[in-house]
Short mmCIF file of C-alpha atoms in Angstrom, two decimals:
data_model
loop_
_atom_site.label_atom_id
_atom_site.label_comp_id
_atom_site.label_asym_id
_atom_site.label_seq_id
_atom_site.Cartn_x
_atom_site.Cartn_y
_atom_site.Cartn_z
CA UNK P 1 -30.44 -42.18 -34.24
CA UNK P 2 -29.82 -39.70 -31.42
CA UNK P 3 -27.59 -37.02 -31.87
CA UNK P 4 -26.13 -35.45 -28.59
CA UNK P 5 -25.51 -32.14 -28.97
CA UNK P 6 -22.55 -31.00 -26.87
CA UNK P 7 -23.57 -28.08 -24.04
CA UNK P 8 -20.49 -25.69 -23.03
CA UNK P 9 -21.03 -23.31 -20.51
CA UNK P 10 -21.46 -19.75 -22.09
CA UNK P 11 -20.11 -16.83 -20.53
CA UNK P 12 -21.66 -13.36 -20.79
CA UNK P 13 -20.50 -9.84 -20.73
CA UNK P 14 -17.91 -7.88 -22.61
CA UNK P 15 -14.01 -8.86 -22.00
CA UNK P 16 -13.18 -4.61 -21.15
CA UNK P 17 -15.76 -5.58 -17.92
CA UNK P 18 -14.65 -8.09 -15.16
CA UNK P 19 -16.31 -10.74 -17.56
CA UNK P 20 -12.03 -10.97 -18.45
CA UNK P 21 -11.63 -12.56 -14.93
CA UNK P 22 -13.75 -15.13 -16.30
CA UNK P 23 -12.40 -15.67 -19.26
CA UNK P 24 -8.85 -15.98 -18.56
CA UNK P 25 -10.13 -18.57 -15.60
CA UNK P 26 -12.05 -20.48 -18.33
CA UNK P 27 -8.31 -20.03 -20.83
CA UNK P 28 -6.76 -21.59 -17.59
CA UNK P 29 -9.04 -24.53 -17.24
CA UNK P 30 -8.33 -25.14 -20.87
CA UNK P 31 -12.06 -26.20 -21.33
CA UNK P 32 -13.93 -25.38 -24.15
CA UNK P 33 -17.03 -22.21 -23.86
CA UNK P 34 -19.12 -19.70 -25.73
CA UNK P 35 -17.80 -16.24 -25.05
CA UNK P 36 -21.45 -13.70 -25.59
CA UNK P 37 -19.46 -10.21 -25.73
CA UNK P 38 -22.54 -8.14 -27.06
CA UNK P 39 -24.49 -9.38 -23.66
CA UNK P 40 -24.76 -5.56 -22.78
CA UNK P 41 -25.00 -4.52 -19.11
CA UNK P 42 -28.87 -4.07 -18.33
CA UNK P 43 -29.67 -5.20 -21.47
CA UNK P 44 -32.88 -7.85 -21.50
CA UNK P 45 -30.62 -10.14 -22.63
CA UNK P 46 -28.35 -10.14 -19.33
CA UNK P 47 -31.50 -9.30 -16.91
CA UNK P 48 -33.07 -12.72 -17.96
CA UNK P 49 -30.60 -14.39 -16.32
CA UNK P 50 -28.93 -11.82 -13.73
CA UNK P 51 -31.56 -9.58 -12.13
CA UNK P 52 -29.42 -7.26 -11.38
CA UNK P 53 -28.60 -6.51 -15.10
CA UNK P 54 -24.77 -6.91 -14.65
CA UNK P 55 -22.31 -8.92 -16.35
CA UNK P 56 -20.46 -11.48 -16.01
CA UNK P 57 -23.29 -13.86 -16.34
CA UNK P 58 -22.24 -17.95 -16.57
CA UNK P 59 -24.93 -20.05 -18.13
CA UNK P 60 -24.61 -23.76 -18.04
CA UNK P 61 -27.29 -25.90 -20.09
CA UNK P 62 -29.65 -22.74 -20.96
CA UNK P 63 -30.87 -23.31 -17.22
CA UNK P 64 -28.49 -23.04 -14.57
CA UNK P 65 -27.35 -19.22 -14.44
CA UNK P 66 -24.75 -17.50 -11.90
CA UNK P 67 -23.61 -14.18 -11.78
CA UNK P 68 -20.35 -12.24 -9.81
CA UNK P 69 -17.25 -12.89 -10.93
CA UNK P 70 -15.69 -14.13 -7.46
CA UNK P 71 -18.49 -16.79 -7.17
CA UNK P 72 -18.35 -17.63 -11.08
CA UNK P 73 -14.05 -17.87 -10.50
CA UNK P 74 -14.51 -20.30 -7.48
CA UNK P 75 -17.46 -22.51 -9.15
CA UNK P 76 -15.55 -22.99 -12.24
CA UNK P 77 -12.30 -23.99 -10.22
CA UNK P 78 -14.66 -26.49 -8.10
CA UNK P 79 -16.58 -27.98 -11.06
CA UNK P 80 -13.94 -28.29 -14.30
CA UNK P 81 -10.38 -28.55 -12.78
CA UNK P 82 -9.41 -31.58 -12.68
CA UNK P 83 -6.31 -31.25 -10.30
CA UNK P 84 -8.64 -30.71 -7.69
CA UNK P 85 -10.22 -33.69 -6.73
CA UNK P 86 -7.63 -35.72 -8.08
CA UNK P 87 -5.23 -37.76 -5.63
CA UNK P 88 -2.27 -37.79 -8.39
CA UNK P 89 0.15 -35.34 -6.43
CA UNK P 90 1.79 -35.24 -9.89
CA UNK P 91 -1.03 -32.87 -11.24
CA UNK P 92 -0.59 -28.75 -10.64
CA UNK P 93 -1.82 -27.47 -7.52
CA UNK P 94 -5.75 -26.57 -8.29
CA UNK P 95 -6.74 -22.85 -9.12
CA UNK P 96 -9.47 -23.09 -6.42
CA UNK P 97 -8.33 -25.01 -3.56
CA UNK P 98 -10.03 -28.26 -2.07
CA UNK P 99 -13.41 -27.23 0.01
CA UNK P 100 -13.03 -27.89 3.53
CA UNK P 101 -8.66 -27.32 3.62
CA UNK P 102 -6.85 -24.52 5.12
CA UNK P 103 -5.66 -23.39 1.74
CA UNK P 104 -9.84 -22.72 0.70
CA UNK P 105 -10.23 -21.14 3.60
CA UNK P 106 -7.40 -18.52 2.74
CA UNK P 107 -8.56 -18.41 -0.49
CA UNK P 108 -12.07 -17.32 0.27
CA UNK P 109 -10.72 -14.55 2.84
CA UNK P 110 -8.01 -13.25 -0.24
CA UNK P 111 -11.10 -13.37 -2.44
CA UNK P 112 -13.46 -11.27 -0.20
CA UNK P 113 -10.67 -8.61 0.53
CA UNK P 114 -10.43 -8.47 -3.75
CA UNK P 115 -13.95 -8.27 -3.91
CA UNK P 116 -15.50 -6.06 -0.76
CA UNK P 117 -12.26 -4.16 -0.09
CA UNK P 118 -9.97 -3.39 -3.19
CA UNK P 119 -12.88 -3.61 -5.83
CA UNK P 120 -16.05 -2.63 -4.42
CA UNK P 121 -14.91 0.09 -1.52
CA UNK P 122 -12.13 1.25 -3.98
CA UNK P 123 -12.43 1.30 -7.83
CA UNK P 124 -16.22 0.72 -8.21
CA UNK P 125 -16.56 4.09 -6.26
CA UNK P 126 -14.68 5.83 -8.80
CA UNK P 127 -16.27 4.15 -11.34
CA UNK P 128 -19.84 5.23 -9.80
CA UNK P 129 -18.82 8.70 -8.60
CA UNK P 130 -16.45 9.76 -11.40
CA UNK P 131 -16.19 7.73 -14.48
CA UNK P 132 -20.18 7.26 -14.65
CA UNK P 133 -20.78 10.41 -12.31
CA UNK P 134 -23.37 11.43 -14.93
CA UNK P 135 -25.30 8.70 -13.96
CA UNK P 136 -25.18 7.84 -10.20
CA UNK P 137 -23.82 11.90 -9.52
CA UNK P 138 -20.05 13.15 -9.36
CA UNK P 139 -18.58 12.79 -5.80
CA UNK P 140 -14.92 13.69 -5.88
CA UNK P 141 -14.53 13.44 -1.73
CA UNK P 142 -16.08 10.05 -1.93
CA UNK P 143 -13.59 9.47 -5.06
CA UNK P 144 -10.63 10.37 -3.02
CA UNK P 145 -11.34 8.40 0.45
CA UNK P 146 -11.70 5.71 -1.71
CA UNK P 147 -8.69 5.98 -3.94
CA UNK P 148 -6.55 5.86 -0.36
CA UNK P 149 -8.97 2.94 0.75
CA UNK P 150 -7.66 1.21 -2.00
CA UNK P 151 -4.07 2.15 -1.15
CA UNK P 152 -4.29 0.93 2.50
CA UNK P 153 -5.66 -2.28 1.26
CA UNK P 154 -3.42 -2.79 -1.14
CA UNK P 155 -0.35 -2.59 0.98
CA UNK P 156 -1.75 -5.54 2.84
CA UNK P 157 -1.96 -7.78 -0.03
CA UNK P 158 1.33 -6.48 -1.17
CA UNK P 159 2.69 -7.53 2.22
CA UNK P 160 0.64 -11.07 1.74
CA UNK P 161 2.94 -11.71 -1.56
CA UNK P 162 6.07 -10.07 0.27
CA UNK P 163 5.50 -13.29 2.86
CA UNK P 164 4.22 -16.00 1.40
CA UNK P 165 4.83 -15.22 -2.56
CA UNK P 166 5.55 -15.33 -5.09
CA UNK P 167 1.41 -15.83 -5.58
CA UNK P 168 -0.89 -14.21 -3.09
CA UNK P 169 -1.53 -18.26 -1.61
CA UNK P 170 2.20 -18.88 -2.14
CA UNK P 171 3.91 -20.78 -4.45
CA UNK P 172 0.56 -21.70 -6.75
CA UNK P 173 -1.07 -19.66 -8.52
CA UNK P 174 -5.05 -19.55 -8.24
CA UNK P 175 -8.25 -18.19 -8.65
CA UNK P 176 -7.25 -14.84 -6.44
CA UNK P 177 -4.01 -14.04 -8.68
CA UNK P 178 -6.54 -13.57 -11.24
CA UNK P 179 -8.93 -10.99 -9.56
CA UNK P 180 -5.78 -8.93 -8.51
CA UNK P 181 -4.17 -8.47 -11.65
CA UNK P 182 -7.48 -7.02 -13.09
CA UNK P 183 -7.63 -4.92 -10.44
CA UNK P 184 -4.29 -3.75 -10.65
CA UNK P 185 -5.00 -3.47 -14.25
CA UNK P 186 -7.66 -1.22 -13.47
CA UNK P 187 -6.00 0.64 -10.59
CA UNK P 188 -3.29 1.42 -13.62
CA UNK P 189 -5.82 2.61 -16.11
CA UNK P 190 -7.47 5.41 -13.77
CA UNK P 191 -3.97 6.87 -12.57
CA UNK P 192 -4.37 5.02 -9.14
CA UNK P 193 -0.96 3.40 -9.53
CA UNK P 194 1.60 6.15 -8.07
CA UNK P 195 1.53 4.22 -4.97
CA UNK P 196 2.56 0.45 -5.89
CA UNK P 197 3.90 1.50 -9.98
CA UNK P 198 7.51 1.42 -8.63
CA UNK P 199 7.37 -1.68 -6.38
CA UNK P 200 9.63 -4.25 -7.51
CA UNK P 201 7.66 -7.36 -5.39
CA UNK P 202 4.51 -6.14 -7.36
CA UNK P 203 6.39 -5.67 -10.68
CA UNK P 204 7.20 -8.99 -10.38
CA UNK P 205 4.51 -10.24 -9.84
CA UNK P 206 3.09 -8.80 -12.84
CA UNK P 207 5.39 -9.97 -15.19
CA UNK P 208 4.57 -13.43 -13.30
CA UNK P 209 0.89 -13.73 -13.90
CA UNK P 210 0.93 -12.09 -17.40
CA UNK P 211 3.38 -14.11 -19.04
CA UNK P 212 0.85 -17.29 -18.33
CA UNK P 213 -0.15 -18.12 -21.49
CA UNK P 214 -3.98 -18.25 -20.41
CA UNK P 215 -3.64 -14.50 -19.74
CA UNK P 216 -1.95 -13.77 -23.02
CA UNK P 217 -4.25 -15.98 -24.79
CA UNK P 218 -7.30 -13.41 -22.76
CA UNK P 219 -5.97 -10.37 -23.41
CA UNK P 220 -6.00 -11.33 -27.47
CA UNK P 221 -9.96 -12.10 -27.10
CA UNK P 222 -9.94 -8.43 -25.49
CA UNK P 223 -8.05 -6.88 -28.16
CA UNK P 224 -9.27 -9.01 -31.11
CA UNK P 225 -13.17 -7.59 -29.61
CA UNK P 226 -11.99 -4.14 -29.30
CA UNK P 227 -11.07 -4.29 -32.93
CA UNK P 228 -14.06 -5.53 -33.84
CA UNK P 229 -16.03 -2.64 -31.86
CA UNK P 230 -13.84 -0.27 -33.44
CA UNK P 231 -14.62 -1.21 -37.30
CA UNK P 232 -17.95 -1.61 -36.25
CA UNK P 233 -18.12 2.33 -34.93
CA UNK P 234 -15.82 3.44 -37.58
CA UNK P 235 -18.63 1.64 -40.22
CA UNK P 236 -21.60 2.99 -38.80
CA UNK P 237 -20.36 6.70 -38.99
CA UNK P 238 -19.45 6.35 -42.58
CA UNK P 239 -23.30 5.75 -42.95
#
């Protein structure tokens, strides 16, 4: 008798990194998956699937690999969201709007702004030239400019919520909200929240998104991982 082994998507990377976004999407979709938190950036384990050496990486059937968090979120929504291609109007709106619709165009536009403007030209510059300055060189002027650019871009996104909220694309939660929440949390962790921390619209938006069961589960995944890492580090220090 042939026994068929069920193959589930595998996501590589610590929940402390942008992998958190992918884990949240997987939890929203409610599908079975495997998480490999030990896959470290620039390791041979990661470079086997992503020549750039970065996480997250999504792997299916040990053959197909996809990297870049935005691409992974969109792919997961297209492939696994039962609400995406269904004609049943009683189902919830899809996490990624159907390709070829205006809603998808706005989704792609917003995702691009989040990834290229808010993340790459803002938050990542801080990480690259301050937090990891010992590796990439400390450039305080670049970091200061990046913070100003982050605030400028964030004002546009905030206005988008005010115009059509309660989410970035209107009444329905989507993949872009996952990325935006992650970026807002990241900015708070480095003290870049001074321009938005008291805004009632963003505070309400944060509470709305973070009250979702999938977010709470993903946060627990990260907390459990941090606890395991701390226990391992404490044990190593005792040896």
